[in-house]
């Protein structure tokens, strides 16, 4: 996914910075460490460290992210029968399109009053059919590993044919080229692992009181953009619950985050740092964030030894044609040894 705040392109910077900090302090090696990715998003950082550490603890309060982490982080072994399940879900004969929740609320359809066009009619009906069948299989005993593998695959495959400028805050007036293509359900392949990993779907400051480990990696929202709004349709596909879409964009109710509020974000960060039962804390934050370098430094220095790394990083663009004052930002990695 082209995802706000994704650390995929910063893999090398993050890995080198974290490993060098541990080595310079003669800390426990990565292979013996428990690492928590507290704001997992698309699980990019969890995937990076899945087979480099003893255990990954992955968390995100957004349900679509939880689904992705259940697949990419918690799933560790081959899923029996996956190939035949994908064949059945992809086949219109075995899984005929239905005019379900996505078709009715997020496609133009047959004269729908709301006229939302997040997906083509054909793709919306196919998403509904696949989602319904996955749930039916779950009710008839489909194991958790397979369930989340199929669901994560549907989320990523649907995202590839979404008629948006990368995020779901709005849809495009006409179908773009990729959205006009037929949905192809592609497996969300995960890396096998000998270790057991844990995945949560909780508020960060609630979860931090229940867990502990060696390395806490934080990649919270930087600004006022709410992930619950920007990716609401992924939550809808993942949850597939009953609700009334609101307004022109069909938003669902979502809990606004204190990390996206200038008046509350500093307290949110300090509470998390204070309660963290982790020796090392690494915070990714860029130069356009609500918190300044000085504010973060002041919080971190209360609880241990502080240092800072920085890396130039390409700006996230929801619309590649939009003109920005600058095309890059500075990604900061704040380091705390408690």
Coordinates of N, CA, C and O in Angstrom, one line a residue, residues 141-266:
X141 N -15.7 -23.2 11.0 CA -14.5 -23.7 11.5 C -13.2 -23.4 10.9 O -12.1 -23.9 11.2
X142 N -13.1 -22.4 10.0 CA -11.9 -21.9 9.4 C -11.0 -21.4 10.5 O -11.3 -20.6 11.3
X143 N -9.7 -21.9 10.5 CA -8.8 -21.5 11.6 C -8.4 -20.1 11.4 O -8.4 -19.5 10.4
X144 N -8.0 -19.5 12.6 CA -7.6 -18.1 12.7 C -6.6 -17.7 11.7 O -6.6 -16.7 11.0
X145 N -5.5 -18.5 11.6 CA -4.4 -18.2 10.7 C -4.9 -18.0 9.2 O -4.5 -17.1 8.5
X146 N -5.7 -18.9 8.8 CA -6.2 -18.9 7.4 C -7.2 -17.7 7.2 O -7.2 -17.0 6.2
X147 N -8.0 -17.5 8.2 CA -9.0 -16.4 8.2 C -8.3 -15.1 8.0 O -8.7 -14.3 7.1
X148 N -7.3 -14.8 8.8 CA -6.6 -13.5 8.7 C -5.7 -13.4 7.5 O -5.5 -12.3 6.9
X149 N -5.2 -14.5 7.0 CA -4.5 -14.5 5.7 C -5.4 -14.1 4.6 O -5.0 -13.3 3.7
X150 N -6.6 -14.7 4.5 CA -7.5 -14.4 3.4 C -8.0 -13.0 3.6 O -8.1 -12.3 2.5
X151 N -8.3 -12.5 4.8 CA -8.8 -11.2 5.0 C -7.8 -10.1 4.6 O -8.1 -9.1 4.0
X152 N -6.5 -10.4 5.0 CA -5.4 -9.4 4.7 C -5.2 -9.4 3.2 O -5.0 -8.3 2.6
X153 N -5.4 -10.5 2.6 CA -5.2 -10.6 1.1 C -6.3 -9.8 0.4 O -6.0 -9.1 -0.6
X154 N -7.5 -9.9 0.9 CA -8.6 -9.1 0.4 C -8.4 -7.6 0.6 O -8.6 -6.8 -0.4
X155 N -8.0 -7.2 1.7 CA -7.7 -5.8 2.0 C -6.7 -5.2 1.0 O -6.9 -4.1 0.4
X156 N -5.6 -5.9 0.8 CA -4.6 -5.4 -0.1 C -5.0 -5.4 -1.5 O -4.6 -4.5 -2.3
X157 N -5.7 -6.5 -1.9 CA -6.2 -6.6 -3.3 C -7.2 -5.6 -3.6 O -7.2 -5.0 -4.7
X158 N -8.1 -5.3 -2.7 CA -9.1 -4.3 -2.9 C -8.5 -2.9 -3.0 O -8.9 -2.0 -3.8
X159 N -7.4 -2.6 -2.2 CA -6.8 -1.4 -2.2 C -6.1 -1.1 -3.5 O -6.1 0.1 -4.0
X160 N -5.7 -2.1 -4.2 CA -5.1 -1.9 -5.6 C -6.1 -1.4 -6.6 O -5.7 -0.9 -7.6
X161 N -7.4 -1.7 -6.4 CA -8.4 -1.3 -7.4 C -9.3 -0.2 -6.8 O -10.3 0.1 -7.4
X162 N -8.9 0.5 -5.7 CA -9.7 1.5 -5.1 C -9.6 2.8 -6.0 O -8.5 3.1 -6.5
X163 N -10.7 3.5 -6.1 CA -10.7 4.7 -7.0 C -10.5 5.9 -6.1 O -11.4 6.8 -6.0
X164 N -9.3 6.0 -5.6 CA -8.9 7.1 -4.7 C -7.5 7.6 -5.0 O -6.8 6.9 -5.8
X165 N -7.1 8.7 -4.4 CA -5.8 9.2 -4.5 C -5.0 8.7 -3.3 O -4.5 9.5 -2.5
X166 N -4.9 7.4 -3.2 CA -4.2 6.7 -2.2 C -4.9 6.5 -0.8 O -4.8 5.5 -0.2
X167 N -5.5 7.6 -0.3 CA -6.2 7.5 0.9 C -7.7 7.5 0.7 O -8.1 7.9 -0.4
X168 N -8.5 7.2 1.7 CA -10.0 7.0 1.5 C -10.8 8.2 2.0 O -11.9 8.1 2.3
X169 N -10.1 9.4 2.2 CA -10.8 10.5 2.6 C -11.8 11.0 1.6 O -12.8 11.7 1.9
X170 N -11.6 10.6 0.3 CA -12.5 11.0 -0.8 C -12.3 10.0 -1.9 O -11.3 9.4 -2.0
X171 N -13.3 10.0 -2.9 CA -13.1 9.2 -4.0 C -13.0 10.1 -5.3 O -13.3 11.3 -5.2
X172 N -12.5 9.5 -6.4 CA -12.4 10.3 -7.6 C -13.7 10.3 -8.4 O -14.5 9.4 -8.3
X173 N -13.9 11.4 -9.1 CA -15.2 11.5 -9.9 C -15.3 10.5 -11.0 O -16.4 10.1 -11.3
X174 N -14.2 10.2 -11.6 CA -14.3 9.2 -12.7 C -13.3 8.1 -12.3 O -12.3 8.3 -11.6
X175 N -13.5 6.9 -12.9 CA -12.7 5.7 -12.6 C -11.3 5.9 -13.1 O -11.1 6.1 -14.3
X176 N -10.3 5.8 -12.3 CA -8.9 5.9 -12.8 C -8.5 4.5 -13.4 O -9.3 3.5 -13.2
X177 N -7.4 4.5 -14.1 CA -7.1 3.3 -14.9 C -7.0 2.0 -14.0 O -7.5 1.0 -14.4
X178 N -6.3 2.2 -12.9 CA -6.1 1.0 -12.0 C -7.5 0.5 -11.4 O -7.7 -0.6 -11.2
X179 N -8.4 1.5 -11.1 CA -9.7 1.2 -10.5 C -10.6 0.5 -11.5 O -11.6 -0.2 -11.1
X180 N -10.4 0.7 -12.8 CA -11.2 0.1 -13.8 C -10.8 -1.4 -14.1 O -11.6 -2.1 -14.7
X181 N -9.7 -1.8 -13.6 CA -9.2 -3.2 -13.8 C -10.1 -4.1 -12.8 O -10.5 -3.6 -11.8
X182 N -10.2 -5.4 -13.2 CA -10.9 -6.3 -12.4 C -10.1 -6.7 -11.2 O -8.8 -6.9 -11.3
X183 N -10.7 -6.8 -10.0 CA -10.0 -7.2 -8.8 C -9.4 -8.6 -8.9 O -10.1 -9.5 -9.4
X184 N -8.2 -8.8 -8.6 CA -7.5 -10.1 -8.5 C -7.1 -10.3 -7.1 O -6.4 -9.6 -6.5
X185 N -7.6 -11.4 -6.5 CA -7.3 -11.7 -5.1 C -5.9 -12.4 -5.1 O -5.8 -13.5 -5.4
X186 N -5.0 -11.6 -4.6 CA -3.6 -12.1 -4.5 C -3.2 -12.4 -3.1 O -3.5 -11.6 -2.2
X187 N -2.5 -13.5 -2.8 CA -2.1 -13.8 -1.5 C -1.2 -12.8 -0.8 O -0.3 -12.3 -1.5
X188 N -1.5 -12.4 0.4 CA -0.6 -11.6 1.2 C 0.4 -12.5 1.9 O 0.3 -12.9 3.0
X189 N 1.5 -12.8 1.1 CA 2.5 -13.7 1.6 C 3.2 -13.2 2.8 O 3.6 -12.0 2.9
X190 N 3.4 -14.0 3.8 CA 4.0 -13.7 5.1 C 5.3 -14.5 5.2 O 5.4 -15.6 4.6
X191 N 6.2 -14.0 6.0 CA 7.5 -14.8 6.3 C 7.3 -15.8 7.4 O 6.7 -15.5 8.4
X192 N 7.8 -17.0 7.1 CA 7.7 -18.0 8.1 C 8.7 -17.7 9.3 O 9.6 -17.0 9.1
X193 N 8.4 -18.2 10.5 CA 9.2 -17.9 11.6 C 9.1 -19.1 12.6 O 8.1 -19.7 12.8
X194 N 10.2 -19.4 13.3 CA 10.2 -20.4 14.3 C 9.7 -19.9 15.7 O 9.4 -20.6 16.6
X195 N 9.7 -18.5 15.8 CA 9.3 -17.9 17.0 C 7.8 -17.6 17.0 O 7.2 -17.5 16.0
X196 N 7.3 -17.4 18.2 CA 5.9 -17.0 18.4 C 5.8 -15.5 18.6 O 6.6 -14.9 19.4
X197 N 4.9 -14.9 17.9 CA 4.7 -13.4 18.0 C 3.3 -13.1 18.5 O 2.4 -13.9 18.4
X198 N 3.1 -11.8 18.9 CA 1.8 -11.5 19.5 C 1.3 -10.2 18.8 O 2.0 -9.3 18.5
X199 N 0.0 -10.2 18.6 CA -0.7 -9.0 17.9 C -1.8 -8.5 18.8 O -2.7 -9.3 19.3
X200 N -1.9 -7.2 18.9 CA -3.0 -6.6 19.7 C -3.7 -5.5 18.9 O -3.2 -5.0 17.9
X201 N -4.9 -5.2 19.3 CA -5.8 -4.2 18.7 C -6.3 -3.2 19.8 O -7.4 -3.2 20.2
X202 N -5.3 -2.5 20.4 CA -5.7 -1.7 21.6 C -5.1 -0.3 21.5 O -4.2 0.0 20.7
X203 N -5.6 0.6 22.4 CA -5.0 1.9 22.6 C -3.6 1.7 23.2 O -3.4 0.9 24.1
X204 N -2.7 2.5 22.6 CA -1.3 2.3 23.0 C -1.0 2.5 24.5 O -0.3 1.8 25.1
X205 N -1.7 3.5 25.1 CA -1.4 3.8 26.5 C -2.2 2.8 27.5 O -1.9 2.8 28.7
X206 N -3.1 2.1 26.9 CA -3.7 1.0 27.7 C -2.8 -0.3 27.6 O -2.5 -0.9 28.6
X207 N -2.3 -0.6 26.4 CA -1.5 -1.8 26.2 C -0.2 -1.7 26.9 O 0.3 -2.7 27.5
X208 N 0.4 -0.5 26.9 CA 1.8 -0.3 27.5 C 1.8 -0.8 29.0 O 2.9 -1.1 29.5
X209 N 0.7 -0.7 29.7 CA 0.6 -1.1 31.1 C 0.6 -2.6 31.2 O 0.8 -3.1 32.4
X210 N 0.4 -3.4 30.2 CA 0.2 -4.8 30.2 C 1.4 -5.6 29.7 O 1.5 -6.8 29.9
X211 N 2.3 -4.9 29.0 CA 3.4 -5.6 28.3 C 4.7 -5.1 28.7 O 4.9 -4.1 29.4
X212 N 5.8 -5.9 28.4 CA 7.1 -5.4 28.6 C 8.1 -6.1 27.6 O 7.7 -7.0 26.9
X213 N 9.3 -5.6 27.5 CA 10.2 -6.2 26.6 C 11.5 -5.4 26.6 O 11.9 -4.8 27.6
X214 N 12.2 -5.5 25.5 CA 13.6 -4.8 25.4 C 13.5 -3.6 24.6 O 14.2 -2.6 24.9
X215 N 12.8 -3.6 23.4 CA 12.9 -2.5 22.5 C 11.4 -2.1 22.2 O 10.6 -2.9 21.8
X216 N 11.1 -0.8 22.4 CA 9.8 -0.3 22.0 C 10.0 0.7 20.9 O 10.7 1.7 21.0
X217 N 9.4 0.3 19.7 CA 9.5 1.2 18.6 C 8.1 1.9 18.4 O 7.1 1.3 18.4
X218 N 8.2 3.3 18.3 CA 7.0 4.1 18.2 C 7.0 4.8 16.9 O 7.9 5.5 16.5
X219 N 5.9 4.7 16.2 CA 5.7 5.5 15.0 C 4.2 6.0 14.9 O 3.4 5.6 14.1
X220 N 3.9 6.9 15.9 CA 2.6 7.4 16.0 C 2.2 8.4 14.9 O 3.1 8.8 14.1
X221 N 0.9 8.8 14.8 CA 0.6 9.8 13.8 C 1.4 11.1 14.1 O 1.6 11.4 15.2
X222 N 1.8 11.8 13.0 CA 2.6 13.0 13.2 C 1.7 14.2 13.3 O 2.1 15.2 13.9
X223 N 0.5 14.2 12.7 CA -0.2 15.5 12.6 C -1.7 15.2 12.8 O -2.1 14.2 13.3
X224 N -2.5 16.1 12.2 CA -4.0 16.1 12.5 C -4.7 15.1 11.6 O -5.9 14.9 11.8
X225 N -4.0 14.4 10.7 CA -4.7 13.4 9.8 C -5.0 12.2 10.6 O -4.2 11.5 11.2
X226 N -6.3 11.9 10.6 CA -6.8 10.7 11.4 C -6.8 9.5 10.5 O -7.4 9.4 9.4
X227 N -6.1 8.4 11.0 CA -6.1 7.2 10.2 C -7.5 6.5 10.1 O -7.8 5.9 9.1
X228 N -8.3 6.7 11.1 CA -9.6 6.2 11.1 C -10.5 6.7 10.0 O -11.4 6.1 9.5
X229 N -10.2 8.0 9.6 CA -10.9 8.6 8.5 C -10.2 8.3 7.2 O -10.9 8.0 6.2
X230 N -8.9 8.4 7.1 CA -8.2 8.2 5.9 C -8.3 6.7 5.3 O -8.1 6.5 4.1
X231 N -8.5 5.8 6.2 CA -8.6 4.4 5.8 C -9.9 3.7 6.3 O -9.9 2.5 6.5
X232 N -11.0 4.5 6.3 CA -12.2 4.0 6.9 C -12.8 2.8 6.1 O -13.4 1.9 6.7
X233 N -12.6 2.8 4.8 CA -13.2 1.7 4.0 C -12.4 0.4 4.2 O -13.0 -0.7 4.2
X234 N -11.1 0.5 4.5 CA -10.4 -0.8 4.9 C -11.0 -1.3 6.2 O -11.1 -2.6 6.3
X235 N -11.3 -0.5 7.1 CA -11.9 -0.9 8.4 C -13.3 -1.5 8.1 O -13.7 -2.6 8.7
X236 N -14.0 -0.9 7.2 CA -15.4 -1.5 6.8 C -15.3 -2.8 6.2 O -16.1 -3.7 6.5
X237 N -14.3 -3.0 5.3 CA -14.2 -4.4 4.7 C -13.7 -5.4 5.7 O -14.2 -6.5 5.8
X238 N -12.8 -5.0 6.6 CA -12.3 -5.9 7.6 C -13.4 -6.3 8.6 O -13.5 -7.4 9.0
X239 N -14.1 -5.3 9.1 CA -15.2 -5.5 10.1 C -16.4 -6.1 9.5 O -17.1 -7.0 10.1
X240 N -16.8 -5.6 8.4 CA -18.0 -5.9 7.6 C -19.2 -6.0 8.6 O -20.0 -6.9 8.6
X241 N -19.4 -4.9 9.3 CA -20.4 -4.8 10.3 C -21.6 -3.9 9.8 O -21.5 -3.4 8.7
X242 N -22.6 -3.8 10.6 CA -23.7 -3.0 10.2 C -23.6 -1.6 10.8 O -23.4 -1.4 12.0
X243 N -23.6 -0.6 9.9 CA -23.5 0.8 10.3 C -24.1 1.7 9.2 O -24.3 1.3 8.1
X244 N -24.3 3.0 9.6 CA -24.9 3.9 8.6 C -23.7 4.8 8.1 O -23.2 5.7 8.9
X245 N -23.3 4.7 6.9 CA -22.3 5.6 6.4 C -22.7 7.1 6.4 O -23.9 7.4 6.1
X246 N -21.8 8.0 6.8 CA -22.2 9.4 7.0 C -21.6 10.2 5.8 O -20.5 10.1 5.5
X247 N -22.4 11.2 5.3 CA -22.0 12.2 4.4 C -21.6 11.7 3.1 O -21.8 10.6 2.7
X248 N -21.0 12.6 2.3 CA -20.7 12.4 0.9 C -19.6 11.3 0.8 O -19.7 10.5 -0.2
X249 N -18.7 11.2 1.8 CA -17.6 10.2 1.7 C -18.0 8.9 2.3 O -17.2 7.9 2.3
X250 N -19.1 8.8 3.0 CA -19.6 7.5 3.6 C -18.7 7.1 4.8 O -18.6 5.9 5.1
X251 N -18.3 8.1 5.6 CA -17.5 7.8 6.8 C -18.3 7.0 7.8 O -19.5 7.1 7.9
X252 N -17.6 6.1 8.5 CA -18.1 5.4 9.7 C -17.7 6.2 10.9 O -16.7 6.9 10.9
X253 N -18.3 5.9 12.0 CA -17.9 6.5 13.3 C -16.5 6.0 13.6 O -16.2 4.8 13.4
X254 N -15.6 6.9 14.1 CA -14.3 6.4 14.5 C -13.9 7.2 15.7 O -14.3 8.4 15.9
X255 N -13.0 6.6 16.5 CA -12.5 7.3 17.7 C -11.3 8.2 17.3 O -10.3 7.7 16.8
X256 N -11.4 9.5 17.6 CA -10.3 10.4 17.3 C -9.2 10.2 18.2 O -9.3 9.9 19.4
X257 N -8.0 10.3 17.7 CA -6.7 10.1 18.5 C -6.1 11.3 19.1 O -6.0 12.3 18.5
X258 N -5.7 11.2 20.4 CA -5.0 12.3 21.0 C -3.7 12.6 20.4 O -3.1 13.6 20.5
X259 N -3.1 11.6 19.6 CA -1.9 11.8 18.9 C -2.0 12.8 17.8 O -1.0 13.3 17.3
X260 N -3.3 13.0 17.4 CA -3.6 14.0 16.3 C -4.0 15.3 16.8 O -4.5 16.1 16.0
X261 N -3.9 15.6 18.1 CA -4.4 16.8 18.7 C -3.2 17.5 19.3 O -2.6 17.0 20.3
X262 N -2.9 18.7 18.9 CA -1.8 19.5 19.3 C -1.8 19.7 20.8 O -0.7 19.7 21.5
X263 N -3.0 19.9 21.4 CA -3.1 20.2 22.8 C -2.8 19.0 23.7 O -2.6 19.1 24.9
X264 N -2.9 17.8 23.1 CA -2.9 16.6 23.9 C -1.7 15.6 23.6 O -1.4 14.7 24.4
X265 N -1.1 15.8 22.5 CA -0.1 14.9 22.0 C 1.1 14.7 22.9 O 1.7 13.6 23.2
X266 N 1.6 15.8 23.5 CA 2.8 15.8 24.4 C 2.5 14.9 25.6 O 3.3 14.1 26.0

